Amino acid sequence: MTNEQQLVRDCLKGKPSAQKMLYEQFASQMLGVCYRYTKSVTDAEDVLQEGFIKVFHYLAQFRGEGDLGAWIRRIMVTTAINYLKKNAKYQYDLSFTGEEKGYLHPVSPDNPEVSLSAKELSDLIRQLPPGYQAIFNLHAVEGYTHVEISSMLGIHEGTSRSQYARARNLLITWLQQESEPVNLAHYARS
Amino acid sequence: MPDHEFDKALGEKARELRLQPSPAVWEGVAAQLQEKKRRRGAAWFLMAAAVAGLSLGGWWLAERHSPQEGHQQVVTTNPDQQAATTGSSATAKTAGENSNAADSRDVASNQPESINANSVTNSDAGTGSDAAGNAADNTTDNAVTKRRINNHNTTAYRSTVHNQMKSAAGITTGSATAKTSRKQQGNTGNTPGIDQSADNYGATILTENSVPRVPEAFAGQLPLQGKQSIAVQQPKSKTGNIRPGNLPATTISLKEKTNRKWQYSFEASAGVSTLNEQPFSGYKADQMEYQQNSSLASNGLAVIQRNPSEIKGGFSFQAKVLAHKPISSKLRLGTGIQYSYRSSQVKMGKVVDSTFALYNIGQDRILSALAYAGGTANKGKDFTNSYHYLEVPLELSWNIDRRKHWYFNNGVSLGYLVKSDALLYDKDGGVYYRDNDALNRWQAGFFSSIQYNINPKSDMQVALGPSIQYQLTPVDLTTDRKHLLHLGFSARLQWVRQSRGAMK
């Protein structure tokens, strides 16, 4: 039995020391996940707390067949998505018209040096509008397909694809400019 | 750089992010975990308290009623005193000369039998006038001699009493022992009247030393049956002599004996089961599980609307075999094994591609499961969720009335889910899916029933009445508020070994 399995068993027995150990083992990594989906550290910590409560509640469902970190990560992502859905400040409209598409011509990633640190890149992702941000995170970082994302967010698959493309273009633009992100309002409403 | 490599590089870089949370996060998590543990502990404590309270209440009520229903006391006096009988069913007084007391001590008018004291009159009783006189002189002595007669059949009792009272004051039949002083043997011929009102009464005769006359004979016949006992208490005389007729008061205490033999029963109950938030508050699936999936959708984009089906009650059935052990005349504890079937009904839609619709924390398992679209929007067909449990009940049964017709049964049970085909609703995906790992395998609950025993005097008894069982544990892990409730009508067949020689 691995240490991780033993740790899970101890948590299932309700041992506080094991629960804390599990938390400390994954907290920093998972806060990184939550941070990318939210707009503030406070919100990220709220998601982290809610996510870990779910982790301990549903730990019995983890059968030890996969990676515990990946399992906890999925819970964090789910919690973050639900948090976005519930929280009013993440729910403003992102309507794009055909006219606006003119601003979003494809940007070629010919020279996209991803020389930013993880924190800088995450901060850049967090500058995306909430819808873009969630879809970019889910597809590019977590690896979900657009079919899955459409199901998760309750949108159509085509919407997921198009919004991902826009998010990606924005990021590339910002990376190429090596400057502060452009004013979103310029893209969102003209 | 190709697009997918660029995406991959971005993703990998983003995943490297590590941030240290503030201590308040863990404090919040720990506090919530502690609160859950406390609530769980409180639920168990409440269950235990309920069972304990029920037991104590039943015991108290049983004790409160027992003197009226099952305990009689007969007091006989010296010739100048009266014999009194108290009891719920009979009260009688006997008065008269001591020598005639035996003839008039049928103290309970409604008693079918009484002991004829003459049948056990000690032949030596009247011979020791000197001894009797000495005994009268020594009635202030506080010591008493107890004589017990334990009988397993009437004939043995009567012959034994007759023979032994001729020769000695100590009388023993069956397992009883009798000890008495030789000095007092001649003075024990007179036995007070004894009466008995119902089955399973044990008789205790107490002769108090504070009154200076000895009753001369039994008054009536003792309806003897299994394991009855008679205790005679007399003043212990230093000289060993008590004058006949000089023992004043004789208390006959008739206390109902509890039939403590094991009893066995088979009970079946059929009815309806529902999913409830509270014991009497139904589970509202549309309120609890519906989720508007539009928060992140753009304007003008179609949003998939998924409504959960209303959950309707279904057929339920349970059968159990119990062994009961009486703990008092009114209470008995029982345990055994129980099979329970519960069901509920939902409307489900067509089979859907689970990868299209499902998303929750159990995604890996759900993705490989069969999923159905939510029923409301799909005009789906009925589906019966079924649950099969094996349970171990612990029951406290209380006999409410003295005629042993009405029983109030309560208890707790611990169950294990052995099989289920129940569907769970995924509110994010708006679909029903099957995942038994998301069901609570262990179930704790409590049950209650009121039953009318239609033939309480028979060895094989039948009791009928309504029953209820509520599961304290939620049926699945997806919500804390979905509890199974069974409401039904129960029939119990119970085998009760009646005492042999019971009075007719």
mmCIF file of C-alpha atoms in Angstrom, chain B residues 99-349:
data_model
loop_
_atom_site.group_PDB
_atom_site.id
_atom_site.type_symbol
_atom_site.label_atom_id
_atom_site.label_comp_id
_atom_site.label_asym_id
_atom_site.label_seq_id
_atom_site.Cartn_x
_atom_site.Cartn_y
_atom_site.Cartn_z
ATOM 1 C CA SER B 99 -60.290 -20.793 63.035
ATOM 2 C CA ASN B 100 -62.797 -19.980 60.381
ATOM 3 C CA ALA B 101 -60.615 -17.746 58.360
ATOM 4 C CA ALA B 102 -59.753 -20.490 55.999
ATOM 5 C CA ASP B 103 -63.345 -20.818 54.985
ATOM 6 C CA SER B 104 -63.784 -17.235 54.139
ATOM 7 C CA ARG B 105 -60.587 -16.243 52.487
ATOM 8 C CA ASP B 106 -61.671 -16.393 48.969
ATOM 9 C CA VAL B 107 -60.439 -12.892 48.718
ATOM 10 C CA ALA B 108 -60.949 -12.179 45.117
ATOM 11 C CA SER B 109 -64.436 -12.556 43.960
ATOM 12 C CA ASN B 110 -63.459 -12.821 40.368
ATOM 13 C CA GLN B 111 -60.829 -15.415 40.921
ATOM 14 C CA PRO B 112 -61.560 -18.700 39.337
ATOM 15 C CA GLU B 113 -59.836 -20.732 41.930
ATOM 16 C CA SER B 114 -58.660 -20.460 45.426
ATOM 17 C CA ILE B 115 -56.832 -22.654 47.776
ATOM 18 C CA ASN B 116 -58.672 -24.649 50.289
ATOM 19 C CA ALA B 117 -56.651 -24.295 53.334
ATOM 20 C CA ASN B 118 -57.986 -27.437 54.813
ATOM 21 C CA SER B 119 -56.185 -29.454 52.255
ATOM 22 C CA VAL B 120 -52.892 -28.428 53.652
ATOM 23 C CA THR B 121 -53.718 -28.212 57.268
ATOM 24 C CA ASN B 122 -50.900 -29.298 59.425
ATOM 25 C CA SER B 123 -51.899 -32.144 61.594
ATOM 26 C CA ASP B 124 -49.656 -30.821 64.243
ATOM 27 C CA ALA B 125 -51.114 -27.429 64.095
ATOM 28 C CA GLY B 126 -53.417 -27.780 66.971
ATOM 29 C CA THR B 127 -51.278 -29.876 69.187
ATOM 30 C CA GLY B 128 -48.891 -27.499 70.644
ATOM 31 C CA SER B 129 -50.889 -25.245 72.781
ATOM 32 C CA ASP B 130 -47.932 -24.632 74.982
ATOM 33 C CA ALA B 131 -45.766 -23.973 72.044
ATOM 34 C CA ALA B 132 -48.349 -21.703 70.613
ATOM 35 C CA GLY B 133 -48.476 -19.837 73.786
ATOM 36 C CA ASN B 134 -44.772 -19.451 73.750
ATOM 37 C CA ALA B 135 -44.924 -18.237 70.266
ATOM 38 C CA ALA B 136 -47.413 -15.623 71.199
ATOM 39 C CA ASP B 137 -45.053 -14.479 73.814
ATOM 40 C CA ASN B 138 -42.355 -14.095 71.335
ATOM 41 C CA THR B 139 -44.122 -12.266 68.604
ATOM 42 C CA THR B 140 -42.043 -9.225 69.192
ATOM 43 C CA ASP B 141 -39.082 -10.989 67.794
ATOM 44 C CA ASN B 142 -38.257 -9.406 64.461
ATOM 45 C CA ALA B 143 -36.782 -12.430 62.889
ATOM 46 C CA VAL B 144 -38.866 -14.219 60.344
ATOM 47 C CA THR B 145 -38.718 -17.573 58.820
ATOM 48 C CA LYS B 146 -39.398 -17.899 55.200
ATOM 49 C CA ARG B 147 -40.893 -20.890 53.638
ATOM 50 C CA ARG B 148 -41.130 -21.206 49.978
ATOM 51 C CA ILE B 149 -43.044 -23.575 47.904
ATOM 52 C CA ASN B 150 -42.083 -23.664 44.315
ATOM 53 C CA ASN B 151 -44.279 -25.752 42.161
ATOM 54 C CA HIS B 152 -44.285 -27.014 38.690
ATOM 55 C CA ASN B 153 -47.572 -28.795 38.920
ATOM 56 C CA THR B 154 -50.537 -28.582 41.143
ATOM 57 C CA THR B 155 -50.638 -32.154 42.260
ATOM 58 C CA ALA B 156 -47.060 -32.208 43.324
ATOM 59 C CA TYR B 157 -47.540 -29.018 45.173
ATOM 60 C CA ARG B 158 -50.557 -30.061 47.119
ATOM 61 C CA SER B 159 -49.217 -33.395 48.142
ATOM 62 C CA THR B 160 -45.920 -31.932 49.063
ATOM 63 C CA VAL B 161 -47.415 -29.182 51.055
ATOM 64 C CA HIS B 162 -49.681 -31.539 52.865
ATOM 65 C CA ASN B 163 -46.960 -33.993 53.693
ATOM 66 C CA GLN B 164 -44.294 -31.592 54.572
ATOM 67 C CA MET B 165 -46.420 -29.338 56.624
ATOM 68 C CA LYS B 166 -47.296 -32.310 58.710
ATOM 69 C CA SER B 167 -43.712 -32.992 59.460
ATOM 70 C CA ALA B 168 -41.850 -29.812 58.970
ATOM 71 C CA ALA B 169 -42.341 -26.242 58.202
ATOM 72 C CA GLY B 170 -39.864 -26.308 55.345
ATOM 73 C CA ILE B 171 -41.609 -27.117 52.103
ATOM 74 C CA THR B 172 -39.861 -27.673 48.900
ATOM 75 C CA THR B 173 -41.009 -28.865 45.579
ATOM 76 C CA GLY B 174 -39.294 -28.415 42.288
ATOM 77 C CA SER B 175 -36.288 -26.230 42.840
ATOM 78 C CA ALA B 176 -37.513 -24.530 45.922
ATOM 79 C CA THR B 177 -35.919 -24.858 49.287
ATOM 80 C CA ALA B 178 -37.467 -24.460 52.637
ATOM 81 C CA LYS B 179 -35.814 -23.808 55.856
ATOM 82 C CA THR B 180 -37.480 -23.461 59.144
ATOM 83 C CA SER B 181 -36.816 -23.954 62.719
ATOM 84 C CA ARG B 182 -37.854 -27.215 64.295
ATOM 85 C CA LYS B 183 -39.227 -25.247 67.108
ATOM 86 C CA GLN B 184 -41.742 -23.653 64.871
ATOM 87 C CA GLN B 185 -42.887 -26.690 63.041
ATOM 88 C CA GLY B 186 -45.880 -27.269 65.151
ATOM 89 C CA ASN B 187 -47.175 -23.860 64.589
ATOM 90 C CA THR B 188 -47.296 -23.719 60.870
ATOM 91 C CA GLY B 189 -50.360 -25.639 60.153
ATOM 92 C CA ASN B 190 -52.443 -22.663 59.438
ATOM 93 C CA THR B 191 -51.760 -21.115 56.139
ATOM 94 C CA PRO B 192 -53.383 -17.986 55.042
ATOM 95 C CA GLY B 193 -55.757 -17.749 52.201
ATOM 96 C CA ILE B 194 -54.301 -17.291 48.828
ATOM 97 C CA ASP B 195 -55.942 -16.230 45.718
ATOM 98 C CA GLN B 196 -54.900 -15.536 42.259
ATOM 99 C CA SER B 197 -56.530 -13.806 39.386
ATOM 100 C CA ALA B 198 -54.817 -14.716 36.211
ATOM 101 C CA ASP B 199 -52.165 -16.693 34.530
ATOM 102 C CA ASN B 200 -48.575 -16.389 35.528
ATOM 103 C CA TYR B 201 -48.979 -15.122 38.988
ATOM 104 C CA GLY B 202 -46.579 -16.007 41.676
ATOM 105 C CA ALA B 203 -47.897 -16.011 45.179
ATOM 106 C CA THR B 204 -46.079 -14.747 48.194
ATOM 107 C CA ILE B 205 -47.475 -15.171 51.641
ATOM 108 C CA LEU B 206 -46.030 -13.018 54.315
ATOM 109 C CA THR B 207 -46.931 -13.417 57.900
ATOM 110 C CA GLU B 208 -45.949 -10.397 59.822
ATOM 111 C CA ASN B 209 -44.618 -10.799 63.252
ATOM 112 C CA SER B 210 -46.103 -7.643 64.526
ATOM 113 C CA VAL B 211 -49.529 -9.178 64.905
ATOM 114 C CA PRO B 212 -49.915 -11.898 67.400
ATOM 115 C CA ARG B 213 -52.047 -14.576 65.779
ATOM 116 C CA VAL B 214 -51.293 -17.341 63.361
ATOM 117 C CA PRO B 215 -53.851 -18.030 60.680
ATOM 118 C CA GLU B 216 -54.991 -21.553 60.960
ATOM 119 C CA ALA B 217 -55.524 -22.595 57.449
ATOM 120 C CA PHE B 218 -55.357 -21.684 53.850
ATOM 121 C CA ALA B 219 -58.424 -20.049 52.508
ATOM 122 C CA GLY B 220 -58.957 -21.288 49.055
ATOM 123 C CA GLN B 221 -57.012 -23.085 46.417
ATOM 124 C CA LEU B 222 -53.918 -21.925 44.746
ATOM 125 C CA PRO B 223 -54.050 -22.161 40.970
ATOM 126 C CA LEU B 224 -50.638 -23.562 40.543
ATOM 127 C CA GLN B 225 -48.657 -23.425 37.437
ATOM 128 C CA GLY B 226 -45.154 -23.190 36.231
ATOM 129 C CA LYS B 227 -42.621 -21.703 38.591
ATOM 130 C CA GLN B 228 -44.865 -20.159 41.117
ATOM 131 C CA SER B 229 -43.650 -19.582 44.558
ATOM 132 C CA ILE B 230 -45.169 -19.058 47.922
ATOM 133 C CA ALA B 231 -43.224 -17.511 50.699
ATOM 134 C CA VAL B 232 -44.416 -17.644 54.248
ATOM 135 C CA GLN B 233 -42.865 -15.300 56.671
ATOM 136 C CA GLN B 234 -43.336 -15.865 60.310
ATOM 137 C CA PRO B 235 -41.859 -14.389 63.393
ATOM 138 C CA LYS B 236 -38.821 -16.192 64.506
ATOM 139 C CA SER B 237 -39.403 -17.227 68.024
ATOM 140 C CA LYS B 238 -36.633 -17.715 70.443
ATOM 141 C CA THR B 239 -38.606 -20.438 72.002
ATOM 142 C CA GLY B 240 -39.840 -21.681 68.703
ATOM 143 C CA ASN B 241 -43.474 -21.682 69.671
ATOM 144 C CA ILE B 242 -46.265 -19.621 68.287
ATOM 145 C CA ARG B 243 -49.729 -20.069 69.471
ATOM 146 C CA PRO B 244 -52.075 -21.040 66.671
ATOM 147 C CA GLY B 245 -54.255 -18.265 65.627
ATOM 148 C CA ASN B 246 -52.031 -15.799 67.274
ATOM 149 C CA LEU B 247 -50.204 -14.607 64.218
ATOM 150 C CA PRO B 248 -52.057 -11.526 63.207
ATOM 151 C CA ALA B 249 -51.589 -10.432 59.717
ATOM 152 C CA THR B 250 -50.721 -12.408 56.704
ATOM 153 C CA THR B 251 -49.841 -10.646 53.587
ATOM 154 C CA ILE B 252 -50.258 -12.469 50.387
ATOM 155 C CA SER B 253 -48.513 -10.783 47.616
ATOM 156 C CA LEU B 254 -49.449 -11.875 44.163
ATOM 157 C CA LYS B 255 -47.105 -10.495 41.615
ATOM 158 C CA GLU B 256 -47.365 -11.172 37.947
ATOM 159 C CA LYS B 257 -44.477 -13.159 36.782
ATOM 160 C CA THR B 258 -42.889 -12.324 33.493
ATOM 161 C CA ASN B 259 -42.767 -15.049 30.970
ATOM 162 C CA ARG B 260 -39.137 -14.695 30.050
ATOM 163 C CA LYS B 261 -39.053 -17.386 27.473
ATOM 164 C CA TRP B 262 -37.751 -16.434 24.067
ATOM 165 C CA GLN B 263 -40.389 -15.536 21.548
ATOM 166 C CA TYR B 264 -40.034 -15.621 17.808
ATOM 167 C CA SER B 265 -41.811 -13.714 15.117
ATOM 168 C CA PHE B 266 -42.028 -13.217 11.409
ATOM 169 C CA GLU B 267 -43.289 -9.891 10.144
ATOM 170 C CA ALA B 268 -44.059 -8.642 6.677
ATOM 171 C CA SER B 269 -45.001 -5.122 5.761
ATOM 172 C CA ALA B 270 -46.029 -3.714 2.417
ATOM 173 C CA GLY B 271 -46.772 -0.163 1.448
ATOM 174 C CA VAL B 272 -45.258 2.792 -0.280
ATOM 175 C CA SER B 273 -41.799 4.311 -0.093
ATOM 176 C CA THR B 274 -40.911 7.892 -0.834
ATOM 177 C CA LEU B 275 -37.838 10.065 -0.846
ATOM 178 C CA ASN B 276 -38.048 12.722 1.816
ATOM 179 C CA GLU B 277 -36.015 15.672 2.962
ATOM 180 C CA GLN B 278 -37.458 15.350 6.434
ATOM 181 C CA PRO B 279 -39.520 12.501 7.862
ATOM 182 C CA PHE B 280 -42.717 14.147 6.667
ATOM 183 C CA SER B 281 -41.466 16.500 4.007
ATOM 184 C CA GLY B 282 -41.100 15.189 0.503
ATOM 185 C CA TYR B 283 -38.016 15.643 -1.601
ATOM 186 C CA LYS B 284 -38.488 18.342 -4.231
ATOM 187 C CA ALA B 285 -36.310 17.332 -7.110
ATOM 188 C CA ASP B 286 -37.139 20.387 -9.181
ATOM 189 C CA GLN B 287 -35.984 22.668 -6.378
ATOM 190 C CA MET B 288 -33.014 20.671 -5.254
ATOM 191 C CA GLU B 289 -31.576 19.481 -8.504
ATOM 192 C CA TYR B 290 -32.601 21.883 -11.207
ATOM 193 C CA GLN B 291 -29.860 24.143 -12.340
ATOM 194 C CA GLN B 292 -30.150 26.888 -14.869
ATOM 195 C CA ASN B 293 -27.195 26.370 -17.154
ATOM 196 C CA SER B 294 -27.121 29.819 -18.623
ATOM 197 C CA SER B 295 -24.707 31.774 -16.511
ATOM 198 C CA LEU B 296 -21.803 31.543 -18.865
ATOM 199 C CA ALA B 297 -23.706 31.421 -22.080
ATOM 200 C CA SER B 298 -23.515 34.297 -24.461
ATOM 201 C CA ASN B 299 -26.526 36.283 -25.401
ATOM 202 C CA GLY B 300 -28.440 34.762 -28.202
ATOM 203 C CA LEU B 301 -26.910 31.332 -27.711
ATOM 204 C CA ALA B 302 -29.171 28.435 -27.053
ATOM 205 C CA VAL B 303 -28.923 27.040 -23.571
ATOM 206 C CA ILE B 304 -29.688 23.428 -22.895
ATOM 207 C CA GLN B 305 -32.592 23.317 -20.472
ATOM 208 C CA ARG B 306 -32.649 20.235 -18.310
ATOM 209 C CA ASN B 307 -35.271 19.674 -15.710
ATOM 210 C CA PRO B 308 -35.163 16.775 -13.306
ATOM 211 C CA SER B 309 -38.181 14.558 -13.095
ATOM 212 C CA GLU B 310 -40.514 14.695 -10.167
ATOM 213 C CA ILE B 311 -39.793 11.769 -7.866
ATOM 214 C CA LYS B 312 -42.875 9.729 -7.069
ATOM 215 C CA GLY B 313 -43.346 7.116 -4.427
ATOM 216 C CA GLY B 314 -43.036 3.467 -5.244
ATOM 217 C CA PHE B 315 -43.931 0.094 -3.855
ATOM 218 C CA SER B 316 -42.065 -0.997 -0.769
ATOM 219 C CA PHE B 317 -41.913 -4.215 1.118
ATOM 220 C CA GLN B 318 -40.041 -5.583 4.067
ATOM 221 C CA ALA B 319 -39.896 -8.861 5.907
ATOM 222 C CA LYS B 320 -38.080 -9.703 9.079
ATOM 223 C CA VAL B 321 -37.500 -12.558 11.441
ATOM 224 C CA LEU B 322 -37.031 -11.594 15.053
ATOM 225 C CA ALA B 323 -36.191 -13.269 18.313
ATOM 226 C CA HIS B 324 -37.613 -11.483 21.334
ATOM 227 C CA LYS B 325 -36.573 -11.624 24.939
ATOM 228 C CA PRO B 326 -39.044 -10.280 27.468
ATOM 229 C CA ILE B 327 -37.395 -7.904 29.892
ATOM 230 C CA SER B 328 -40.468 -7.204 31.954
ATOM 231 C CA SER B 329 -44.124 -8.043 31.920
ATOM 232 C CA LYS B 330 -44.684 -5.252 29.417
ATOM 233 C CA LEU B 331 -41.485 -4.924 27.477
ATOM 234 C CA ARG B 332 -39.452 -7.156 25.294
ATOM 235 C CA LEU B 333 -36.345 -6.637 23.228
ATOM 236 C CA GLY B 334 -35.990 -8.197 19.843
ATOM 237 C CA THR B 335 -33.430 -8.510 17.114
ATOM 238 C CA GLY B 336 -33.010 -10.474 13.962
ATOM 239 C CA ILE B 337 -32.633 -9.917 10.254
ATOM 240 C CA GLN B 338 -34.708 -7.907 7.839
ATOM 241 C CA TYR B 339 -34.933 -7.641 4.092
ATOM 242 C CA SER B 340 -36.231 -4.337 2.744
ATOM 243 C CA TYR B 341 -37.233 -3.377 -0.749
ATOM 244 C CA ARG B 342 -37.749 0.288 -1.522
ATOM 245 C CA SER B 343 -38.508 2.019 -4.767
ATOM 246 C CA SER B 344 -39.272 5.388 -6.283
ATOM 247 C CA GLN B 345 -40.319 6.455 -9.722
ATOM 248 C CA VAL B 346 -38.876 9.035 -12.091
ATOM 249 C CA LYS B 347 -39.442 9.880 -15.701
ATOM 250 C CA MET B 348 -36.381 9.503 -17.826
ATOM 251 C CA GLY B 349 -35.705 10.465 -21.378
#
